[in-house]
């Protein structure tokens, strides 16, 4: 046996020793809350209540947990492991609104990301927003917040509109014999990659060119499927030397991370060189590298803005090169797959609901016709940011889809000290008593259920799990004011409404979730809320208005599309038409007709 393999064997032996020691130790119940009882020592809970079902195809199981036990549920972790050193068999699964307010807003310094989450993200992405804590995270957030302002979104929109146009033209080119079945997932993925790379980096991988391939684009597409294959051993990944441990997915994951880091480092060097170019007549003269789109973006991309802000004039707040690289990796990954899948879900829902598709088409046509010039076709009109974001039914469709089907369903936190978590709605203790708070020991893992929060009937009503865009509209079809800091575009007028119409979705007598977006938890809340949600919303709105001006979508007759909730959404085609594993959303696509409106 080689020294390398011997070292790997010793490491694995230490891991197993830590597990056995923890599993054989007696321990009093740490969380006195009702939940599925532990049974099988390996899987952590009874076979019909498996811990892994929360993460793997878990939509129904997650909702069943909260339906039975309420907004706080005690569960048993797989193998009872939180870290190698401090193992916590019991975890708290939370969807209660007051509890989530304490976790993500009021006491966010108590409920921090788990050590494994931070260590793993640092290895994968570098020192970006999702890999840092405390003052370092706050410093990064402070510098990045202005980059995602409404003003910057307005500047970016004309720059990235050609991406939606190119995506539409590509789909049109594939239509033969009047209608064609097309798997839209590869194309929404390619489009999302172009959006985030051009907007974030001022760089293109020409992802919408079917004849071109990119090592980086392929690495991004393989990231999540490979990561899911490692879900059972992810807590130990930071301790592994990936070159020594003979696990194929782990080796593949290492290659993916190396490609991402190498590519971002090269783009960063080019971008820094461009920003350090000279100003001529007040305009930025860019030293254009191959693949850059700087002359079109005129330095409005996110990294250009960030690099210009990160100057020695304020040394205390400057980000290091490692931190800047971390932002690149983080922003690209965060803005790629989740947006692509959400866009695919929107198109799927419109295909399955012809009435919703027709209503949206009418709204888009009316908005574009109101801005069409004498010589232009209405389909070719590019809507301004304020008009695009102010379309009531489009806004309702996007909000409702992100609420019912959040791209990410769960997140984790750990208590950095012993604390008491208050609840809005009482739950039962393990002995059956009603309780309104949960004492939590230090180093307790808390699972935030975004999915269960977004489906909470106490907050959203009895039809909480129904996809009903109209809940966001008044009876006359106007957009309901949310009153939660969700800024409307400039010039958007709120009409007078009756008391009945003024009921705000997700607000029950002043009780609501602390989400940064429409009081839902899809983009989280507090200091670690998704910083790019406005960009994602703008991208989806733009893609939908562009595609639906030209194309009509419907479901294939003999294929059942099924959406697995594996932490992230995974759309597949069920047998016999599909393998039930490969991500795909095949839709029938044709040119739009007058009778579609």
Coordinates of C-alpha atoms in Angstrom, one line a residue:
X1 CA 0.0 0.0 0.0
X2 CA 1.3 3.5 -0.9
X3 CA 1.9 6.2 1.7
X4 CA -0.9 8.2 0.1
X5 CA -3.4 5.4 0.3
X6 CA -2.3 4.6 3.9
X7 CA -2.8 8.3 4.8
X8 CA -6.3 8.2 3.3
X9 CA -7.1 5.0 5.2
X10 CA -6.0 6.5 8.5
X11 CA -8.1 9.6 7.8
X12 CA -11.2 7.4 7.1
X13 CA -10.5 5.3 10.2
X14 CA -10.5 8.5 12.3
X15 CA -13.8 9.6 10.8
X16 CA -15.3 6.2 11.6
X17 CA -13.9 6.2 15.1
X18 CA -15.5 9.6 15.8
X19 CA -18.8 8.4 14.5
X20 CA -18.7 5.1 16.5
X21 CA -17.7 7.0 19.7
X22 CA -20.6 9.4 19.2
X23 CA -23.2 6.8 18.3
X24 CA -22.3 4.5 21.3
X25 CA -22.4 7.4 23.8
X26 CA -25.5 7.9 25.9
X27 CA -27.0 11.4 25.7
X28 CA -30.0 13.1 27.1
X29 CA -32.5 14.6 24.6
X30 CA -31.1 18.0 23.7
X31 CA -34.2 19.4 21.9
X32 CA -37.5 18.9 23.7
X33 CA -39.8 19.1 20.7
X34 CA -41.9 16.5 19.0
X35 CA -40.7 14.9 15.8
X36 CA -40.1 11.6 14.0
X37 CA -38.5 9.1 16.4
X38 CA -35.0 7.8 15.7
X39 CA -34.9 4.1 14.8
X40 CA -32.3 3.0 12.3
X41 CA -28.8 3.9 13.5
X42 CA -27.4 4.5 10.0
X43 CA -30.2 6.5 8.4
X44 CA -31.1 8.4 11.6
X45 CA -34.9 8.0 11.6
X46 CA -37.5 5.4 10.8
X47 CA -37.5 4.1 7.2
X48 CA -40.7 5.9 6.4
X49 CA -39.4 9.2 7.9
X50 CA -35.8 9.1 6.6
X51 CA -33.7 12.2 7.2
X52 CA -32.5 12.0 3.6
X53 CA -36.0 12.5 2.3
X54 CA -35.8 16.1 3.4
X55 CA -33.1 16.6 0.8
X56 CA -33.9 14.1 -1.9
X57 CA -37.2 14.4 -3.8
X58 CA -38.5 15.9 -0.6
X59 CA -41.3 18.4 -1.5
X60 CA -44.2 16.3 -0.2
X61 CA -42.2 15.0 2.8
X62 CA -41.1 18.5 3.9
X63 CA -44.7 19.7 3.8
X64 CA -45.9 16.6 5.7
X65 CA -43.4 17.2 8.5
X66 CA -44.8 20.7 9.1
X67 CA -48.4 19.6 8.6
X68 CA -47.9 17.0 11.4
X69 CA -45.6 18.7 13.8
X70 CA -45.9 22.5 13.1
X71 CA -43.3 25.2 12.6
X72 CA -40.5 23.5 14.7
X73 CA -39.7 19.8 14.4
X74 CA -37.0 17.8 16.1
X75 CA -35.2 15.5 13.6
X76 CA -32.3 13.2 13.8
X77 CA -29.3 13.8 11.5
X78 CA -27.8 11.2 9.2
X79 CA -25.4 9.2 11.4
X80 CA -25.9 11.9 14.1
X81 CA -23.1 14.0 12.6
X82 CA -22.7 17.8 12.5
X83 CA -18.9 17.9 12.5
X84 CA -16.2 15.4 13.2
X85 CA -15.5 16.9 16.6
X86 CA -18.9 18.0 17.9
X87 CA -21.6 15.7 16.7
X88 CA -25.2 16.7 17.2
X89 CA -27.7 13.9 16.7
X90 CA -30.7 16.1 17.1
X91 CA -31.4 19.0 14.8
X92 CA -34.3 21.5 14.6
X93 CA -36.3 21.9 11.4
X94 CA -37.8 25.4 11.4
X95 CA -40.5 27.2 9.4
X96 CA -42.2 29.3 12.1
X97 CA -42.2 33.0 11.1
X98 CA -41.1 34.4 14.5
X99 CA -38.4 31.8 14.8
X100 CA -37.1 32.6 11.3
X101 CA -37.1 36.3 12.2
X102 CA -34.8 35.6 15.2
X103 CA -32.6 33.3 13.1
X104 CA -32.0 35.5 10.1
X105 CA -32.5 39.0 11.5
X106 CA -32.7 39.6 15.2
X107 CA -30.0 37.1 16.4
X108 CA -28.2 36.4 13.2
X109 CA -24.8 36.5 15.0
X110 CA -26.1 33.6 17.2
X111 CA -27.4 31.5 14.3
X112 CA -24.5 31.4 11.9
X113 CA -23.7 29.1 8.9
X114 CA -22.3 25.7 10.0
X115 CA -18.5 25.3 10.0
X116 CA -18.8 22.7 7.3
X117 CA -20.8 25.1 5.1
X118 CA -18.2 27.8 5.5
X119 CA -15.2 25.6 5.1
X120 CA -16.7 23.8 2.1
X121 CA -17.7 27.0 0.3
X122 CA -14.2 28.5 0.9
X123 CA -12.6 25.5 -0.7
X124 CA -15.0 25.7 -3.7
X125 CA -15.6 29.4 -4.2
X126 CA -12.9 31.2 -2.3
X127 CA -13.5 34.0 0.2
X128 CA -16.8 35.3 -1.2
X129 CA -20.0 36.3 0.5
X130 CA -21.1 32.7 1.2
X131 CA -17.8 31.7 2.6
X132 CA -17.2 34.4 5.2
X133 CA -18.7 35.4 8.6
X134 CA -18.8 38.4 10.9
X135 CA -17.0 41.6 10.1
X136 CA -15.4 40.2 6.9
X137 CA -18.9 39.3 5.6
X138 CA -20.3 42.7 6.6
X139 CA -17.4 44.5 4.8
X140 CA -18.0 42.6 1.6
X141 CA -21.7 43.1 1.8
X142 CA -21.3 46.9 2.3
X143 CA -19.2 47.1 -0.9
X144 CA -21.5 44.9 -3.0
X145 CA -24.8 46.4 -2.0
X146 CA -24.6 49.5 -4.2
X147 CA -23.6 47.3 -7.2
X148 CA -27.1 45.7 -7.1
X149 CA -29.0 49.0 -6.8
X150 CA -32.0 49.8 -8.9
X151 CA -29.9 52.4 -10.7
X152 CA -27.3 49.8 -11.8
X153 CA -30.1 47.4 -12.8
X154 CA -31.5 50.1 -15.1
X155 CA -28.0 50.6 -16.6
X156 CA -27.5 46.9 -17.1
X157 CA -30.8 46.1 -18.8
X158 CA -30.1 47.5 -22.3
X159 CA -26.7 45.8 -22.2
X160 CA -28.1 42.3 -21.6
X161 CA -31.3 42.6 -23.7
X162 CA -29.5 41.1 -26.7
X163 CA -29.1 37.8 -24.8
X164 CA -32.8 37.3 -24.6
X165 CA -33.1 38.3 -28.3
X166 CA -30.4 35.7 -29.2
X167 CA -32.1 33.0 -27.2
X168 CA -35.4 33.7 -28.9
X169 CA -33.8 33.7 -32.4
X170 CA -32.1 30.4 -31.5
X171 CA -35.4 28.7 -30.5
X172 CA -37.1 30.1 -33.6
X173 CA -34.4 28.6 -35.8
X174 CA -35.1 25.1 -34.3
X175 CA -38.8 25.2 -35.2
X176 CA -39.7 23.0 -38.2
X177 CA -43.0 21.9 -39.7
X178 CA -44.8 24.6 -37.6
X179 CA -44.0 23.1 -34.2
X180 CA -41.1 21.4 -32.5
X181 CA -40.5 19.7 -29.3
X182 CA -37.4 21.2 -27.6
X183 CA -35.8 20.5 -24.2
X184 CA -35.6 24.1 -22.9
X185 CA -33.2 23.3 -19.9
X186 CA -30.0 23.5 -22.0
X187 CA -31.1 26.8 -23.5
X188 CA -32.3 28.5 -20.3
X189 CA -29.0 27.3 -18.8
X190 CA -26.9 28.7 -21.6
X191 CA -28.9 32.0 -21.5
X192 CA -28.5 32.3 -17.7
X193 CA -24.8 31.8 -18.1
X194 CA -24.5 34.5 -20.6
X195 CA -26.7 36.8 -18.5
X196 CA -24.6 36.4 -15.3
X197 CA -21.2 36.4 -17.1
X198 CA -21.9 39.5 -19.2
X199 CA -23.6 41.4 -16.3
X200 CA -21.2 40.3 -13.6
X201 CA -17.9 40.1 -15.6
X202 CA -18.5 42.0 -18.8
X203 CA -17.4 38.7 -20.4
X204 CA -19.0 36.2 -22.7
X205 CA -18.4 32.5 -23.2
X206 CA -20.6 32.6 -26.3
X207 CA -22.8 30.1 -24.6
X208 CA -25.8 30.6 -26.9
X209 CA -23.7 29.5 -29.9
X210 CA -24.5 25.8 -30.3
X211 CA -21.3 25.2 -32.2
X212 CA -19.1 26.4 -29.4
X213 CA -18.1 24.6 -26.2
X214 CA -16.6 26.0 -23.1
X215 CA -14.7 24.1 -20.4
X216 CA -16.0 26.6 -17.8
X217 CA -19.6 26.4 -18.9
X218 CA -19.5 22.6 -18.8
X219 CA -17.9 22.7 -15.3
X220 CA -20.8 24.9 -14.1
X221 CA -23.4 22.6 -15.6
X222 CA -21.7 19.6 -13.9
X223 CA -21.4 21.3 -10.5
X224 CA -24.7 20.6 -8.9
X225 CA -25.2 17.0 -10.2
X226 CA -21.8 16.1 -8.9
X227 CA -22.4 17.9 -5.6
X228 CA -25.6 15.9 -5.1
X229 CA -23.7 12.7 -5.5
X230 CA -21.6 13.8 -2.6
X231 CA -24.4 14.9 -0.3
X232 CA -23.9 12.0 2.2
X233 CA -20.2 12.7 2.7
X234 CA -20.2 16.5 2.3
X235 CA -19.5 17.2 6.0
X236 CA -16.2 15.4 5.6
X237 CA -15.1 16.9 2.3
X238 CA -13.0 19.7 3.8
X239 CA -10.9 17.1 5.6
X240 CA -10.2 15.0 2.5
X241 CA -7.2 15.3 0.2
X242 CA -9.3 14.8 -2.9
X243 CA -6.3 13.3 -4.7
X244 CA -5.8 10.6 -2.2
X245 CA -9.4 9.5 -1.4
X246 CA -10.5 7.1 -4.2
X247 CA -14.1 8.5 -4.6
X248 CA -14.9 9.2 -8.3
X249 CA -17.4 12.0 -7.7
X250 CA -15.0 13.7 -5.3
X251 CA -12.2 13.6 -8.0
X252 CA -14.7 15.0 -10.6
X253 CA -15.8 17.7 -8.2
X254 CA -12.2 18.7 -7.6
X255 CA -11.6 19.1 -11.4
X256 CA -14.8 21.2 -11.7
X257 CA -13.6 23.5 -8.9
X258 CA -10.1 23.8 -10.5
X259 CA -11.6 24.8 -13.8
X260 CA -13.9 27.4 -12.1
X261 CA -11.0 28.9 -10.2
X262 CA -8.5 29.0 -13.1
X263 CA -11.0 30.6 -15.4
X264 CA -12.1 33.3 -12.9
X265 CA -8.5 34.1 -12.1
X266 CA -7.8 34.6 -15.8
X267 CA -10.9 36.8 -16.3
X268 CA -10.0 38.8 -13.1
X269 CA -6.5 39.6 -14.5
X270 CA -8.0 40.8 -17.8
X271 CA -10.7 42.8 -16.0
X272 CA -8.2 44.4 -13.7
X273 CA -6.0 45.3 -16.7
X274 CA -9.1 46.8 -18.4
X275 CA -10.1 48.9 -15.4
X276 CA -6.5 50.2 -15.1
X277 CA -6.8 51.5 -18.7
X278 CA -6.9 55.2 -19.4
X279 CA -9.9 57.5 -19.5
X280 CA -10.2 59.2 -22.9
X281 CA -12.7 62.2 -23.1
X282 CA -14.4 60.9 -20.0
X283 CA -15.0 57.4 -21.4
X284 CA -13.4 54.2 -20.2
X285 CA -10.8 52.9 -22.7
X286 CA -10.7 49.2 -22.1
X287 CA -7.9 46.8 -22.9
X288 CA -10.2 44.2 -24.3
X289 CA -9.3 40.6 -23.7
X290 CA -10.8 37.8 -25.9
X291 CA -14.3 37.1 -24.8
X292 CA -14.9 40.5 -23.2
X293 CA -18.0 42.6 -23.8
X294 CA -16.7 45.8 -22.3
X295 CA -17.3 48.1 -25.2
X296 CA -21.0 47.2 -25.1
X297 CA -21.3 47.3 -21.3
X298 CA -19.1 50.4 -21.0
X299 CA -17.8 49.3 -17.7
X300 CA -21.3 48.9 -16.2
X301 CA -20.8 45.2 -15.4
X302 CA -20.7 44.3 -11.7
X303 CA -17.0 43.5 -11.4
X304 CA -16.0 46.7 -13.2
X305 CA -18.1 48.7 -10.7
X306 CA -16.6 46.7 -7.8
X307 CA -13.0 47.1 -8.9
X308 CA -13.4 50.8 -9.4
X309 CA -14.9 51.0 -5.9
X310 CA -12.1 48.9 -4.4
X311 CA -9.4 51.6 -4.5
X312 CA -6.6 52.4 -2.0
X313 CA -8.4 55.7 -1.1
X314 CA -10.2 53.6 1.6
X315 CA -7.7 51.0 2.6
X316 CA -9.7 49.8 5.6
X317 CA -12.7 48.7 3.5
X318 CA -10.7 47.4 0.5
X319 CA -11.2 43.7 -0.5
X320 CA -8.2 41.5 -1.1
X321 CA -7.6 39.8 -4.4
X322 CA -8.7 36.6 -2.8
X323 CA -12.0 38.2 -1.7
X324 CA -12.6 39.7 -5.2
X325 CA -12.0 36.3 -6.8
X326 CA -14.4 34.8 -4.3
X327 CA -17.1 37.3 -5.3
X328 CA -16.7 36.3 -9.0
X329 CA -17.1 32.6 -8.3
X330 CA -20.0 33.2 -5.9
X331 CA -22.0 35.6 -8.0
X332 CA -21.6 33.5 -11.2
X333 CA -22.7 30.3 -9.5
X334 CA -25.5 31.9 -7.5
X335 CA -26.9 33.6 -10.6
X336 CA -26.6 30.7 -12.9
X337 CA -28.3 27.4 -12.2
X338 CA -31.1 28.6 -9.8
X339 CA -32.2 31.3 -12.3
X340 CA -32.0 28.8 -15.2
X341 CA -34.2 26.3 -13.4
X342 CA -36.7 29.0 -12.2
X343 CA -37.0 30.2 -15.8
X344 CA -37.6 26.7 -17.0
X345 CA -40.3 26.2 -14.3
X346 CA -42.0 29.5 -15.4
X347 CA -42.1 28.3 -19.0
X348 CA -43.4 24.9 -17.9
X349 CA -46.2 26.4 -15.9
X350 CA -47.2 28.7 -18.7
X351 CA -47.2 25.7 -21.1
X352 CA -49.5 23.8 -18.6
X353 CA -51.8 26.8 -18.1
X354 CA -52.8 28.2 -21.5
X355 CA -55.0 30.7 -19.8
X356 CA -52.1 32.2 -17.8
X357 CA -49.9 32.2 -20.9
X358 CA -52.6 34.0 -23.0
X359 CA -53.1 36.6 -20.2
X360 CA -49.4 37.3 -20.0
X361 CA -49.1 37.5 -23.8
X362 CA -51.9 40.2 -23.8
X363 CA -50.2 42.2 -21.1
X364 CA -46.8 42.1 -22.9
X365 CA -48.3 43.0 -26.2
X366 CA -50.2 45.9 -24.8
X367 CA -47.0 47.2 -23.0
X368 CA -44.9 46.9 -26.2
X369 CA -47.5 48.4 -28.5
X370 CA -47.7 51.4 -26.2
X371 CA -44.0 52.1 -26.9
X372 CA -43.7 51.0 -30.5
X373 CA -42.3 53.5 -33.0
X374 CA -43.6 54.2 -36.5
X375 CA -41.2 51.8 -38.3
X376 CA -40.8 49.1 -35.7
X377 CA -42.8 45.8 -35.0
X378 CA -44.2 45.7 -31.6
X379 CA -42.5 42.3 -31.0
X380 CA -39.1 44.0 -31.4
X381 CA -39.7 46.7 -28.7
X382 CA -37.4 46.5 -25.7
X383 CA -39.2 47.6 -22.6
X384 CA -37.4 49.9 -20.1
X385 CA -36.6 48.7 -16.7
X386 CA -39.5 50.6 -15.0
X387 CA -42.1 49.3 -17.5
X388 CA -40.7 45.8 -17.4
X389 CA -40.8 45.5 -13.7
X390 CA -44.2 47.2 -13.4
X391 CA -46.2 44.7 -15.4
X392 CA -48.7 43.5 -12.8
X393 CA -49.5 40.0 -14.1
X394 CA -45.9 39.2 -15.1
X395 CA -44.8 40.3 -11.6
X396 CA -47.6 38.1 -10.1
X397 CA -46.5 35.1 -12.1
X398 CA -42.8 35.4 -11.1
X399 CA -43.6 36.0 -7.4
X400 CA -46.0 33.1 -7.2
X401 CA -43.6 30.7 -8.9
X402 CA -40.7 31.7 -6.7
X403 CA -43.0 31.3 -3.6
X404 CA -44.5 27.9 -4.4
X405 CA -41.4 26.5 -6.1
X406 CA -38.3 28.1 -4.5
X407 CA -35.1 27.1 -6.4
X408 CA -33.5 26.3 -3.1
X409 CA -35.7 24.6 -0.5
X410 CA -33.5 24.5 2.7
X411 CA -30.5 26.2 4.4
X412 CA -28.7 25.4 7.6
X413 CA -27.5 27.4 10.6
X414 CA -25.7 26.5 13.9
X415 CA -26.1 28.0 17.3
X416 CA -22.8 29.7 18.4
X417 CA -24.1 29.7 22.0
X418 CA -27.0 28.3 24.0
X419 CA -30.2 30.2 23.3
X420 CA -34.0 30.1 23.4
X421 CA -35.8 30.3 20.1
X422 CA -39.3 31.9 20.3
X423 CA -42.2 30.7 18.2
X424 CA -45.2 32.5 16.7
X425 CA -47.4 29.4 16.7
X426 CA -47.2 26.8 19.6
X427 CA -45.9 23.3 18.9
X428 CA -45.8 20.1 21.1
X429 CA -42.9 19.1 23.3
X430 CA -41.7 15.5 23.2
X431 CA -44.0 14.7 26.1
X432 CA -47.0 16.3 24.4
X433 CA -47.2 19.7 26.2
X434 CA -47.8 22.9 24.2
X435 CA -44.7 25.1 24.1
X436 CA -44.1 28.6 22.6
X437 CA -40.3 28.5 22.6
X438 CA -37.4 26.0 22.2
X439 CA -34.3 26.0 24.3
X440 CA -31.3 25.1 22.1
X441 CA -27.8 24.1 23.3
X442 CA -24.7 25.5 21.7
X443 CA -23.7 23.9 18.4
X444 CA -27.2 22.8 17.5
X445 CA -27.9 22.6 13.8
X446 CA -31.0 24.5 12.7
X447 CA -32.5 23.7 9.3
X448 CA -34.4 26.6 7.7
X449 CA -37.2 25.2 5.6
X450 CA -37.8 27.8 2.8
X451 CA -40.2 25.5 1.2
X452 CA -42.3 24.9 4.4
X453 CA -42.3 28.7 5.2
X454 CA -43.6 29.5 1.7
X455 CA -46.4 27.0 2.0
X456 CA -47.4 27.9 5.6
X457 CA -51.2 27.9 5.6
X458 CA -51.3 30.0 8.8
X459 CA -49.7 32.9 6.8
X460 CA -50.6 32.3 3.1
X461 CA -54.0 30.8 3.6
X462 CA -55.6 27.4 3.0
X463 CA -54.6 27.5 -0.6
X464 CA -50.9 28.1 0.3
X465 CA -49.7 25.2 -1.8
X466 CA -51.7 26.2 -4.9
X467 CA -50.0 28.1 -7.7
X468 CA -52.4 31.1 -8.0
X469 CA -50.7 34.2 -9.4
X470 CA -54.0 36.2 -8.8
X471 CA -53.2 36.3 -5.0
X472 CA -50.8 39.1 -5.8
X473 CA -53.4 41.2 -7.7
X474 CA -56.4 43.2 -6.8
X475 CA -59.8 42.3 -8.2
X476 CA -59.2 44.8 -11.0
X477 CA -55.9 43.2 -11.9
X478 CA -53.6 45.8 -10.3
X479 CA -50.5 44.9 -8.3
X480 CA -51.0 44.8 -4.5
X481 CA -48.8 47.0 -2.5
X482 CA -46.6 44.8 -0.3
X483 CA -45.5 47.3 2.2
X484 CA -42.4 45.4 3.2
X485 CA -39.7 47.5 1.6
X486 CA -40.2 45.9 -1.8
X487 CA -39.4 49.0 -3.9
X488 CA -41.6 49.7 -6.9
X489 CA -40.0 51.2 -10.0
X490 CA -40.0 54.9 -10.3
X491 CA -43.2 56.3 -11.6
X492 CA -45.2 53.2 -10.8
X493 CA -48.7 54.3 -9.6
X494 CA -50.6 52.5 -6.8
X495 CA -54.3 52.7 -7.4
X496 CA -56.9 53.2 -4.7
X497 CA -58.3 49.9 -3.4
X498 CA -61.0 48.7 -1.2
X499 CA -60.2 47.2 2.2
X500 CA -60.8 43.7 0.8
X501 CA -58.4 44.3 -2.0
X502 CA -55.8 45.7 0.3
X503 CA -55.1 42.3 2.0
X504 CA -51.4 41.7 1.5
X505 CA -50.3 38.1 0.6
X506 CA -48.1 36.6 3.3
X507 CA -49.3 39.0 6.0
X508 CA -51.7 37.6 8.6
X509 CA -52.7 40.4 11.0
X510 CA -49.2 41.8 10.9
X511 CA -47.5 38.4 11.2
X512 CA -45.2 37.7 8.2
X513 CA -41.9 36.2 7.3
X514 CA -38.7 38.3 7.3
X515 CA -38.0 37.6 3.6
X516 CA -36.3 40.3 1.6
X517 CA -38.6 39.5 -1.4
X518 CA -42.4 39.9 -1.0
X519 CA -42.3 38.5 2.6
X520 CA -41.5 35.0 1.3
X521 CA -38.3 33.2 2.3
X522 CA -37.1 32.3 -1.2
X523 CA -34.2 34.8 -1.1
X524 CA -33.9 34.6 2.7
X525 CA -33.7 37.8 4.8
X526 CA -31.4 39.8 7.0
X527 CA -27.7 40.3 6.5
X528 CA -27.3 37.1 4.5
X529 CA -30.2 37.5 2.2
X530 CA -29.5 36.9 -1.5
X531 CA -27.9 40.1 -2.7
X532 CA -28.7 39.5 -6.4
X533 CA -32.4 38.9 -6.2
X534 CA -33.3 42.1 -8.2
X535 CA -31.0 41.0 -11.0
X536 CA -32.6 37.5 -11.1
X537 CA -36.1 39.0 -11.1
X538 CA -35.1 41.4 -14.0
X539 CA -33.6 38.6 -16.0
X540 CA -36.6 36.3 -15.7
X541 CA -39.0 39.2 -16.6
X542 CA -36.9 40.1 -19.6
X543 CA -36.6 36.5 -20.9
X544 CA -40.4 35.9 -20.6
X545 CA -41.4 39.1 -22.3
X546 CA -39.0 38.5 -25.2
X547 CA -39.9 34.8 -25.7
X548 CA -43.7 35.2 -25.4
X549 CA -43.7 38.0 -27.9
X550 CA -42.7 35.5 -30.6
X551 CA -43.2 31.9 -29.3
X552 CA -46.0 29.8 -27.9
X553 CA -45.3 26.9 -25.4
X554 CA -47.3 23.8 -24.7
X555 CA -46.8 20.4 -23.0
X556 CA -45.9 17.3 -25.0
X557 CA -48.8 14.8 -25.1
X558 CA -47.1 11.6 -24.0
X559 CA -44.4 12.8 -21.6
X560 CA -44.8 13.4 -17.9
X561 CA -42.5 16.1 -16.6
X562 CA -41.8 15.6 -12.9
X563 CA -40.0 18.1 -10.6
X564 CA -37.8 16.6 -7.9
X565 CA -37.0 18.8 -5.0
X566 CA -33.4 17.7 -4.2
X567 CA -32.4 20.8 -2.3
X568 CA -32.4 22.3 -5.8
X569 CA -35.2 21.6 -8.3
X570 CA -34.5 18.9 -10.7
X571 CA -37.0 18.4 -13.6
X572 CA -37.1 15.0 -15.2
X573 CA -39.3 13.0 -17.6
X574 CA -40.8 9.9 -15.9
X575 CA -40.6 6.5 -17.5
X576 CA -41.3 5.1 -20.0
X577 CA -40.8 8.3 -22.0
X578 CA -37.8 9.3 -19.9
X579 CA -35.2 7.9 -17.5
X580 CA -36.5 9.8 -14.5
X581 CA -32.9 11.1 -13.8
X582 CA -31.7 13.4 -16.6
X583 CA -32.7 17.0 -16.0
X584 CA -34.9 18.1 -18.9
X585 CA -38.1 20.0 -19.7
X586 CA -39.3 19.1 -23.2
X587 CA -41.9 21.6 -24.5
X588 CA -43.7 21.9 -27.8
X589 CA -42.8 25.3 -29.3
X590 CA -44.3 27.2 -32.2
X591 CA -44.6 30.8 -33.4
X592 CA -47.3 32.8 -31.7
X593 CA -50.6 33.4 -33.5
X594 CA -53.2 36.1 -33.2
X595 CA -55.7 33.6 -31.5
X596 CA -53.1 33.0 -28.7
X597 CA -54.1 36.3 -27.2

